[in-house]
Amino acid sequence: KQEVTQIPAALSVPEGENLVLNCSFTDSAIYNLQWFRQDPGKGLTSLLLIQSSQREQTSGRLNASLDKSSGRSTLYIAASQPGDSATYLCAVVMEYGNKLVFGAGTILRVKS
Amino acid sequence: EAQVTQNPRYLITVTGKKLTVTCSQNMNHEYMSWYRQDPGLGLRQIYYSMNVEVTDKGDVPEGYKVSRKEKRNFPLILESPSPNQTSLYFCASSPPSAVWTGELFFGEGSRLTVL
Protein backbone atom coordinates (compact mmCIF):
# COMPACT_ATOMS: atom_id res chain seq x y z
CA LYS A 1 0.00 0.00 0.00
CA GLN A 2 1.37 3.37 -1.00
CA GLU A 3 2.20 5.75 1.83
CA VAL A 4 3.10 9.38 1.27
CA THR A 5 4.90 11.32 3.99
CA GLN A 6 5.58 15.02 4.13
CA ILE A 7 8.21 16.69 6.26
CA PRO A 8 8.06 19.03 8.05
CA ALA A 9 4.44 19.07 9.19
CA ALA A 10 4.68 22.81 9.78
CA LEU A 11 7.18 25.50 8.89
CA SER A 12 7.46 29.16 9.78
CA VAL A 13 9.96 31.36 7.94
CA PRO A 14 10.64 35.07 7.53
CA GLU A 15 9.73 36.72 4.27
CA GLY A 16 12.36 36.43 1.55
CA GLU A 17 13.78 33.13 2.67
CA ASN A 18 14.20 30.22 0.27
CA LEU A 19 12.65 27.01 1.54
CA VAL A 20 12.27 23.33 0.74
CA LEU A 21 9.32 21.07 1.44
CA ASN A 22 9.88 17.35 1.36
CA CYS A 23 7.71 14.47 0.21
CA SER A 24 8.51 10.77 0.26
CA PHE A 25 6.58 7.75 -0.98
CA THR A 26 7.02 4.06 -0.31
CA ASP A 27 6.05 2.54 -3.68
CA SER A 28 8.02 3.82 -6.67
CA ALA A 29 5.46 2.50 -9.21
CA ILE A 30 3.95 5.91 -9.68
CA TYR A 31 2.58 7.46 -12.83
CA ASN A 32 3.17 11.02 -11.68
CA LEU A 33 3.53 13.24 -8.62
CA GLN A 34 1.68 16.46 -8.01
CA TRP A 35 2.06 19.34 -5.59
CA PHE A 36 -1.06 21.18 -4.45
CA ARG A 37 -1.72 24.31 -2.49
CA GLN A 38 -4.63 24.47 -0.05
CA ASP A 39 -5.92 27.73 1.39
CA PRO A 40 -8.38 27.78 4.33
CA GLY A 41 -11.96 27.51 3.09
CA LYS A 42 -10.82 26.85 -0.43
CA GLY A 43 -10.29 23.79 -2.56
CA LEU A 44 -6.99 22.44 -3.72
CA THR A 45 -5.04 24.20 -6.43
CA SER A 46 -2.55 22.25 -8.50
CA LEU A 47 0.89 23.87 -8.52
CA LEU A 48 3.14 21.46 -10.37
CA LEU A 49 2.78 18.01 -11.88
CA ILE A 50 5.82 15.86 -12.63
CA GLN A 51 5.47 12.80 -14.82
CA SER A 52 7.38 9.73 -13.65
CA SER A 53 9.82 10.11 -16.54
CA GLN A 54 10.66 13.70 -15.60
CA ARG A 55 13.11 14.98 -13.02
CA GLU A 56 11.69 18.41 -12.32
CA GLN A 57 9.15 21.06 -13.18
CA THR A 58 9.30 24.81 -12.66
CA SER A 59 6.66 27.49 -12.40
CA GLY A 60 7.72 30.96 -11.43
CA ARG A 61 9.33 30.83 -7.99
CA LEU A 62 8.41 27.16 -7.56
CA ASN A 63 10.55 24.23 -8.54
CA ALA A 64 9.59 20.62 -7.90
CA SER A 65 11.98 17.72 -8.30
CA LEU A 66 11.33 14.00 -8.44
CA ASP A 67 13.62 11.08 -7.72
CA LYS A 68 11.37 8.15 -8.45
CA SER A 69 13.88 5.44 -7.59
CA SER A 70 14.48 6.79 -4.10
CA GLY A 71 10.84 7.73 -3.57
CA ARG A 72 11.40 11.42 -2.97
CA SER A 73 10.22 14.78 -4.18
CA THR A 74 11.00 18.30 -3.06
CA LEU A 75 9.20 21.56 -3.59
CA TYR A 76 11.53 24.53 -3.58
CA ILE A 77 10.04 27.98 -3.03
CA ALA A 78 12.34 30.89 -3.79
CA ALA A 79 12.12 34.28 -2.12
CA SER A 80 9.08 33.37 -0.03
CA GLN A 81 6.27 35.90 0.45
CA PRO A 82 3.45 36.16 3.01
CA GLY A 83 1.04 35.22 0.21
CA ASP A 84 2.75 31.83 0.04
CA SER A 85 1.30 30.97 3.45
CA ALA A 86 -0.88 27.89 2.95
CA THR A 87 -0.87 24.13 3.30
CA TYR A 88 1.13 22.31 0.65
CA LEU A 89 0.12 18.79 -0.27
CA CYS A 90 2.01 16.19 -2.21
CA ALA A 91 0.12 13.44 -4.05
CA VAL A 92 1.00 10.54 -6.32
CA VAL A 93 -0.97 8.70 -8.97
CA MET A 94 -0.13 5.02 -9.05
CA GLU A 95 0.58 3.24 -12.33
CA TYR A 96 -2.34 0.90 -11.71
CA GLY A 97 -4.72 3.31 -10.06
CA ASN A 98 -7.28 5.94 -10.77
CA LYS A 99 -6.85 8.04 -7.68
CA LEU A 100 -4.43 10.33 -5.94
CA VAL A 101 -2.68 9.19 -2.77
CA PHE A 102 -2.02 12.24 -0.63
CA GLY A 103 0.45 13.14 2.05
CA ALA A 104 -0.77 14.90 5.19
CA GLY A 105 0.65 18.24 4.06
CA THR A 106 3.04 20.91 5.29
CA ILE A 107 1.55 24.03 6.84
CA LEU A 108 3.68 26.96 5.74
CA ARG A 109 3.64 30.37 7.35
CA VAL A 110 5.71 33.19 5.87
CA LYS A 111 6.10 36.10 8.28
CA SER A 112 6.37 39.67 7.04
CA GLU B 1 -16.84 29.54 -15.18
CA ALA B 2 -15.68 25.95 -14.78
CA GLN B 3 -16.34 24.82 -11.26
CA VAL B 4 -17.18 22.07 -8.82
CA THR B 5 -19.85 23.16 -6.34
CA GLN B 6 -20.44 21.50 -2.99
CA ASN B 7 -23.31 22.09 -0.60
CA PRO B 8 -23.53 22.62 2.26
CA ARG B 9 -20.15 24.19 2.95
CA TYR B 10 -20.61 23.87 6.69
CA LEU B 11 -22.90 21.57 8.63
CA ILE B 12 -23.30 20.59 12.25
CA THR B 13 -25.55 17.60 12.82
CA VAL B 14 -26.25 14.91 15.38
CA THR B 15 -25.49 11.22 15.39
CA GLY B 16 -27.89 9.16 13.30
CA LYS B 17 -29.54 11.97 11.35
CA LYS B 18 -29.24 11.19 7.66
CA LEU B 19 -27.61 13.82 5.53
CA THR B 20 -26.53 14.38 1.95
CA VAL B 21 -23.67 16.49 0.70
CA THR B 22 -24.25 17.48 -2.90
CA CYS B 23 -21.60 17.89 -5.56
CA SER B 24 -22.19 19.33 -9.01
CA GLN B 25 -19.77 20.09 -11.85
CA ASN B 26 -20.41 22.10 -15.01
CA MET B 27 -17.54 20.75 -17.12
CA ASN B 28 -19.22 17.60 -18.46
CA HIS B 29 -16.61 15.47 -16.70
CA GLU B 30 -17.05 11.71 -16.62
CA TYR B 31 -14.90 11.09 -13.54
CA MET B 32 -15.95 12.29 -10.08
CA SER B 33 -14.65 11.43 -6.65
CA TRP B 34 -15.13 12.14 -2.95
CA TYR B 35 -12.30 12.59 -0.44
CA ARG B 36 -12.21 13.27 3.25
CA GLN B 37 -9.41 15.19 4.93
CA ASP B 38 -8.46 14.67 8.56
CA PRO B 39 -5.59 16.23 10.51
CA GLY B 40 -2.37 14.29 10.08
CA LEU B 41 -3.88 11.93 7.51
CA GLY B 42 -4.14 13.94 4.33
CA LEU B 43 -6.96 13.34 1.86
CA ARG B 44 -8.35 9.84 1.56
CA GLN B 45 -10.64 8.67 -1.20
CA ILE B 46 -14.14 7.59 -0.15
CA TYR B 47 -15.83 6.71 -3.46
CA TYR B 48 -15.31 7.46 -7.10
CA SER B 49 -17.35 7.25 -10.29
CA MET B 50 -15.98 6.69 -13.77
CA ASN B 51 -19.30 7.60 -15.41
CA VAL B 52 -23.06 7.64 -14.94
CA GLU B 53 -24.27 4.60 -13.01
CA VAL B 54 -20.68 3.45 -12.43
CA THR B 55 -19.37 3.86 -8.89
CA ASP B 56 -16.69 2.12 -6.85
CA LYS B 57 -15.24 2.17 -3.37
CA GLY B 58 -12.15 4.07 -2.48
CA ASP B 59 -10.02 3.56 0.62
CA VAL B 60 -12.52 4.57 3.30
CA PRO B 61 -16.07 3.83 2.07
CA GLU B 62 -17.55 2.56 5.35
CA GLY B 63 -20.56 4.59 6.47
CA TYR B 64 -21.01 6.34 3.13
CA LYS B 65 -23.11 5.86 0.02
CA VAL B 66 -23.01 7.56 -3.36
CA SER B 67 -25.08 7.64 -6.50
CA ARG B 68 -24.41 8.84 -10.04
CA LYS B 69 -27.70 9.21 -11.86
CA GLU B 70 -26.58 12.21 -13.88
CA LYS B 71 -23.16 13.09 -15.19
CA ARG B 72 -23.00 16.44 -13.44
CA ASN B 73 -24.04 15.31 -9.93
CA PHE B 74 -22.36 13.00 -7.44
CA PRO B 75 -23.99 13.24 -3.99
CA LEU B 76 -22.41 11.78 -0.87
CA ILE B 77 -24.91 10.22 1.53
CA LEU B 78 -24.35 9.56 5.22
CA GLU B 79 -27.25 7.29 6.21
CA SER B 80 -26.48 7.32 9.94
CA PRO B 81 -23.65 9.77 10.67
CA SER B 82 -21.33 9.12 13.58
CA PRO B 83 -18.79 11.41 15.30
CA ASN B 84 -15.90 9.68 13.51
CA GLN B 85 -17.28 11.09 10.26
CA THR B 86 -16.54 14.60 11.43
CA SER B 87 -14.21 15.79 8.72
CA LEU B 88 -13.58 18.10 5.79
CA TYR B 89 -14.98 16.62 2.58
CA PHE B 90 -13.88 17.40 -0.95
CA CYS B 91 -15.51 16.52 -4.23
CA ALA B 92 -13.41 16.41 -7.39
CA SER B 93 -14.00 15.85 -11.10
CA SER B 94 -11.98 15.38 -14.25
CA PRO B 95 -12.31 14.21 -17.83
CA PRO B 96 -11.44 10.51 -18.23
CA SER B 97 -8.08 11.16 -19.83
CA ALA B 98 -7.04 13.27 -16.89
CA VAL B 99 -7.61 10.49 -14.37
CA TRP B 100 -4.15 9.18 -15.12
CA THR B 101 -2.61 12.60 -14.96
CA GLY B 102 -4.16 13.51 -11.62
CA GLU B 103 -5.53 16.74 -13.03
CA LEU B 104 -8.56 16.98 -10.84
CA PHE B 105 -10.81 19.98 -10.30
CA PHE B 106 -11.70 20.29 -6.63
CA GLY B 107 -14.68 21.82 -4.90
CA GLU B 108 -14.10 24.18 -1.99
CA GLY B 109 -14.87 21.61 0.65
CA SER B 110 -17.67 20.83 3.08
CA ARG B 111 -16.87 20.89 6.78
CA LEU B 112 -19.06 18.41 8.61
CA THR B 113 -19.35 18.09 12.38
CA VAL B 114 -21.30 15.19 13.87
CA LEU B 115 -22.14 15.57 17.56
CSV table of C-alpha atoms in Angstrom, one decimal:
chain,number,residue,atom,x,y,z
A,1,LYS,CA,0.0,0.0,0.0
A,2,GLN,CA,1.4,3.4,-1.0
A,3,GLU,CA,2.2,5.8,1.8
A,4,VAL,CA,3.1,9.4,1.3
A,5,THR,CA,4.9,11.3,4.0
A,6,GLN,CA,5.6,15.0,4.1
A,7,ILE,CA,8.2,16.7,6.3
A,8,PRO,CA,8.1,19.0,8.1
A,9,ALA,CA,4.4,19.1,9.2
A,10,ALA,CA,4.7,22.8,9.8
A,11,LEU,CA,7.2,25.5,8.9
A,12,SER,CA,7.5,29.2,9.8
A,13,VAL,CA,10.0,31.4,7.9
A,14,PRO,CA,10.6,35.1,7.5
A,15,GLU,CA,9.7,36.7,4.3
A,16,GLY,CA,12.4,36.4,1.6
A,17,GLU,CA,13.8,33.1,2.7
A,18,ASN,CA,14.2,30.2,0.3
A,19,LEU,CA,12.7,27.0,1.5
A,20,VAL,CA,12.3,23.3,0.7
A,21,LEU,CA,9.3,21.1,1.4
A,22,ASN,CA,9.9,17.3,1.4
A,23,CYS,CA,7.7,14.5,0.2
A,24,SER,CA,8.5,10.8,0.3
A,25,PHE,CA,6.6,7.8,-1.0
A,26,THR,CA,7.0,4.1,-0.3
A,27,ASP,CA,6.1,2.5,-3.7
A,28,SER,CA,8.0,3.8,-6.7
A,29,ALA,CA,5.5,2.5,-9.2
A,30,ILE,CA,4.0,5.9,-9.7
A,31,TYR,CA,2.6,7.5,-12.8
A,32,ASN,CA,3.2,11.0,-11.7
A,33,LEU,CA,3.5,13.2,-8.6
A,34,GLN,CA,1.7,16.5,-8.0
A,35,TRP,CA,2.1,19.3,-5.6
A,36,PHE,CA,-1.1,21.2,-4.5
A,37,ARG,CA,-1.7,24.3,-2.5
A,38,GLN,CA,-4.6,24.5,-0.1
A,39,ASP,CA,-5.9,27.7,1.4
A,40,PRO,CA,-8.4,27.8,4.3
A,41,GLY,CA,-12.0,27.5,3.1
A,42,LYS,CA,-10.8,26.8,-0.4
A,43,GLY,CA,-10.3,23.8,-2.6
A,44,LEU,CA,-7.0,22.4,-3.7
A,45,THR,CA,-5.0,24.2,-6.4
A,46,SER,CA,-2.6,22.2,-8.5
A,47,LEU,CA,0.9,23.9,-8.5
A,48,LEU,CA,3.1,21.5,-10.4
A,49,LEU,CA,2.8,18.0,-11.9
A,50,ILE,CA,5.8,15.9,-12.6
A,51,GLN,CA,5.5,12.8,-14.8
A,52,SER,CA,7.4,9.7,-13.7
A,53,SER,CA,9.8,10.1,-16.5
A,54,GLN,CA,10.7,13.7,-15.6
A,55,ARG,CA,13.1,15.0,-13.0
A,56,GLU,CA,11.7,18.4,-12.3
A,57,GLN,CA,9.2,21.1,-13.2
A,58,THR,CA,9.3,24.8,-12.7
A,59,SER,CA,6.7,27.5,-12.4
A,60,GLY,CA,7.7,31.0,-11.4
A,61,ARG,CA,9.3,30.8,-8.0
A,62,LEU,CA,8.4,27.2,-7.6
A,63,ASN,CA,10.6,24.2,-8.5
A,64,ALA,CA,9.6,20.6,-7.9
A,65,SER,CA,12.0,17.7,-8.3
A,66,LEU,CA,11.3,14.0,-8.4
A,67,ASP,CA,13.6,11.1,-7.7
A,68,LYS,CA,11.4,8.2,-8.4
A,69,SER,CA,13.9,5.4,-7.6
A,70,SER,CA,14.5,6.8,-4.1
A,71,GLY,CA,10.8,7.7,-3.6
A,72,ARG,CA,11.4,11.4,-3.0
A,73,SER,CA,10.2,14.8,-4.2
A,74,THR,CA,11.0,18.3,-3.1
A,75,LEU,CA,9.2,21.6,-3.6
A,76,TYR,CA,11.5,24.5,-3.6
A,77,ILE,CA,10.0,28.0,-3.0
A,78,ALA,CA,12.3,30.9,-3.8
A,79,ALA,CA,12.1,34.3,-2.1
A,80,SER,CA,9.1,33.4,0.0
A,81,GLN,CA,6.3,35.9,0.4
A,82,PRO,CA,3.5,36.2,3.0
A,83,GLY,CA,1.0,35.2,0.2
A,84,ASP,CA,2.8,31.8,0.0
A,85,SER,CA,1.3,31.0,3.5
A,86,ALA,CA,-0.9,27.9,2.9
A,87,THR,CA,-0.9,24.1,3.3
A,88,TYR,CA,1.1,22.3,0.6
A,89,LEU,CA,0.1,18.8,-0.3
A,90,CYS,CA,2.0,16.2,-2.2
A,91,ALA,CA,0.1,13.4,-4.0
A,92,VAL,CA,1.0,10.5,-6.3
A,93,VAL,CA,-1.0,8.7,-9.0
A,94,MET,CA,-0.1,5.0,-9.1
A,95,GLU,CA,0.6,3.2,-12.3
A,96,TYR,CA,-2.3,0.9,-11.7
A,97,GLY,CA,-4.7,3.3,-10.1
A,98,ASN,CA,-7.3,5.9,-10.8
A,99,LYS,CA,-6.9,8.0,-7.7
A,100,LEU,CA,-4.4,10.3,-5.9
A,101,VAL,CA,-2.7,9.2,-2.8
A,102,PHE,CA,-2.0,12.2,-0.6
A,103,GLY,CA,0.5,13.1,2.0
A,104,ALA,CA,-0.8,14.9,5.2
A,105,GLY,CA,0.7,18.2,4.1
A,106,THR,CA,3.0,20.9,5.3
A,107,ILE,CA,1.6,24.0,6.8
A,108,LEU,CA,3.7,27.0,5.7
A,109,ARG,CA,3.6,30.4,7.3
A,110,VAL,CA,5.7,33.2,5.9
A,111,LYS,CA,6.1,36.1,8.3
A,112,SER,CA,6.4,39.7,7.0
B,1,GLU,CA,-16.8,29.5,-15.2
B,2,ALA,CA,-15.7,26.0,-14.8
B,3,GLN,CA,-16.3,24.8,-11.3
B,4,VAL,CA,-17.2,22.1,-8.8
B,5,THR,CA,-19.9,23.2,-6.3
B,6,GLN,CA,-20.4,21.5,-3.0
B,7,ASN,CA,-23.3,22.1,-0.6
B,8,PRO,CA,-23.5,22.6,2.3
B,9,ARG,CA,-20.1,24.2,3.0
B,10,TYR,CA,-20.6,23.9,6.7
B,11,LEU,CA,-22.9,21.6,8.6
B,12,ILE,CA,-23.3,20.6,12.3
B,13,THR,CA,-25.6,17.6,12.8
B,14,VAL,CA,-26.3,14.9,15.4
B,15,THR,CA,-25.5,11.2,15.4
B,16,GLY,CA,-27.9,9.2,13.3
B,17,LYS,CA,-29.5,12.0,11.4
B,18,LYS,CA,-29.2,11.2,7.7
B,19,LEU,CA,-27.6,13.8,5.5
B,20,THR,CA,-26.5,14.4,1.9
B,21,VAL,CA,-23.7,16.5,0.7
B,22,THR,CA,-24.3,17.5,-2.9
B,23,CYS,CA,-21.6,17.9,-5.6
B,24,SER,CA,-22.2,19.3,-9.0
B,25,GLN,CA,-19.8,20.1,-11.8
B,26,ASN,CA,-20.4,22.1,-15.0
B,27,MET,CA,-17.5,20.8,-17.1
B,28,ASN,CA,-19.2,17.6,-18.5
B,29,HIS,CA,-16.6,15.5,-16.7
B,30,GLU,CA,-17.0,11.7,-16.6
B,31,TYR,CA,-14.9,11.1,-13.5
B,32,MET,CA,-15.9,12.3,-10.1
B,33,SER,CA,-14.6,11.4,-6.6
B,34,TRP,CA,-15.1,12.1,-2.9
B,35,TYR,CA,-12.3,12.6,-0.4
B,36,ARG,CA,-12.2,13.3,3.2
B,37,GLN,CA,-9.4,15.2,4.9
B,38,ASP,CA,-8.5,14.7,8.6
B,39,PRO,CA,-5.6,16.2,10.5
B,40,GLY,CA,-2.4,14.3,10.1
B,41,LEU,CA,-3.9,11.9,7.5
B,42,GLY,CA,-4.1,13.9,4.3
B,43,LEU,CA,-7.0,13.3,1.9
B,44,ARG,CA,-8.4,9.8,1.6
B,45,GLN,CA,-10.6,8.7,-1.2
B,46,ILE,CA,-14.1,7.6,-0.2
B,47,TYR,CA,-15.8,6.7,-3.5
B,48,TYR,CA,-15.3,7.5,-7.1
B,49,SER,CA,-17.3,7.2,-10.3
B,50,MET,CA,-16.0,6.7,-13.8
B,51,ASN,CA,-19.3,7.6,-15.4
B,52,VAL,CA,-23.1,7.6,-14.9
B,53,GLU,CA,-24.3,4.6,-13.0
B,54,VAL,CA,-20.7,3.5,-12.4
B,55,THR,CA,-19.4,3.9,-8.9
B,56,ASP,CA,-16.7,2.1,-6.9
B,57,LYS,CA,-15.2,2.2,-3.4
B,58,GLY,CA,-12.2,4.1,-2.5
B,59,ASP,CA,-10.0,3.6,0.6
B,60,VAL,CA,-12.5,4.6,3.3
B,61,PRO,CA,-16.1,3.8,2.1
B,62,GLU,CA,-17.5,2.6,5.4
B,63,GLY,CA,-20.6,4.6,6.5
B,64,TYR,CA,-21.0,6.3,3.1
B,65,LYS,CA,-23.1,5.9,0.0
B,66,VAL,CA,-23.0,7.6,-3.4
B,67,SER,CA,-25.1,7.6,-6.5
B,68,ARG,CA,-24.4,8.8,-10.0
B,69,LYS,CA,-27.7,9.2,-11.9
B,70,GLU,CA,-26.6,12.2,-13.9
B,71,LYS,CA,-23.2,13.1,-15.2
B,72,ARG,CA,-23.0,16.4,-13.4
B,73,ASN,CA,-24.0,15.3,-9.9
B,74,PHE,CA,-22.4,13.0,-7.4
B,75,PRO,CA,-24.0,13.2,-4.0
B,76,LEU,CA,-22.4,11.8,-0.9
B,77,ILE,CA,-24.9,10.2,1.5
B,78,LEU,CA,-24.4,9.6,5.2
B,79,GLU,CA,-27.2,7.3,6.2
B,80,SER,CA,-26.5,7.3,9.9
B,81,PRO,CA,-23.7,9.8,10.7
B,82,SER,CA,-21.3,9.1,13.6
B,83,PRO,CA,-18.8,11.4,15.3
B,84,ASN,CA,-15.9,9.7,13.5
B,85,GLN,CA,-17.3,11.1,10.3
B,86,THR,CA,-16.5,14.6,11.4
B,87,SER,CA,-14.2,15.8,8.7
B,88,LEU,CA,-13.6,18.1,5.8
B,89,TYR,CA,-15.0,16.6,2.6
B,90,PHE,CA,-13.9,17.4,-0.9
B,91,CYS,CA,-15.5,16.5,-4.2
B,92,ALA,CA,-13.4,16.4,-7.4
B,93,SER,CA,-14.0,15.9,-11.1
B,94,SER,CA,-12.0,15.4,-14.2
B,95,PRO,CA,-12.3,14.2,-17.8
B,96,PRO,CA,-11.4,10.5,-18.2
B,97,SER,CA,-8.1,11.2,-19.8
B,98,ALA,CA,-7.0,13.3,-16.9
B,99,VAL,CA,-7.6,10.5,-14.4
B,100,TRP,CA,-4.2,9.2,-15.1
B,101,THR,CA,-2.6,12.6,-15.0
B,102,GLY,CA,-4.2,13.5,-11.6
B,103,GLU,CA,-5.5,16.7,-13.0
B,104,LEU,CA,-8.6,17.0,-10.8
B,105,PHE,CA,-10.8,20.0,-10.3
B,106,PHE,CA,-11.7,20.3,-6.6
B,107,GLY,CA,-14.7,21.8,-4.9
B,108,GLU,CA,-14.1,24.2,-2.0
B,109,GLY,CA,-14.9,21.6,0.6
B,110,SER,CA,-17.7,20.8,3.1
B,111,ARG,CA,-16.9,20.9,6.8
B,112,LEU,CA,-19.1,18.4,8.6
B,113,THR,CA,-19.3,18.1,12.4
B,114,VAL,CA,-21.3,15.2,13.9
B,115,LEU,CA,-22.1,15.6,17.6
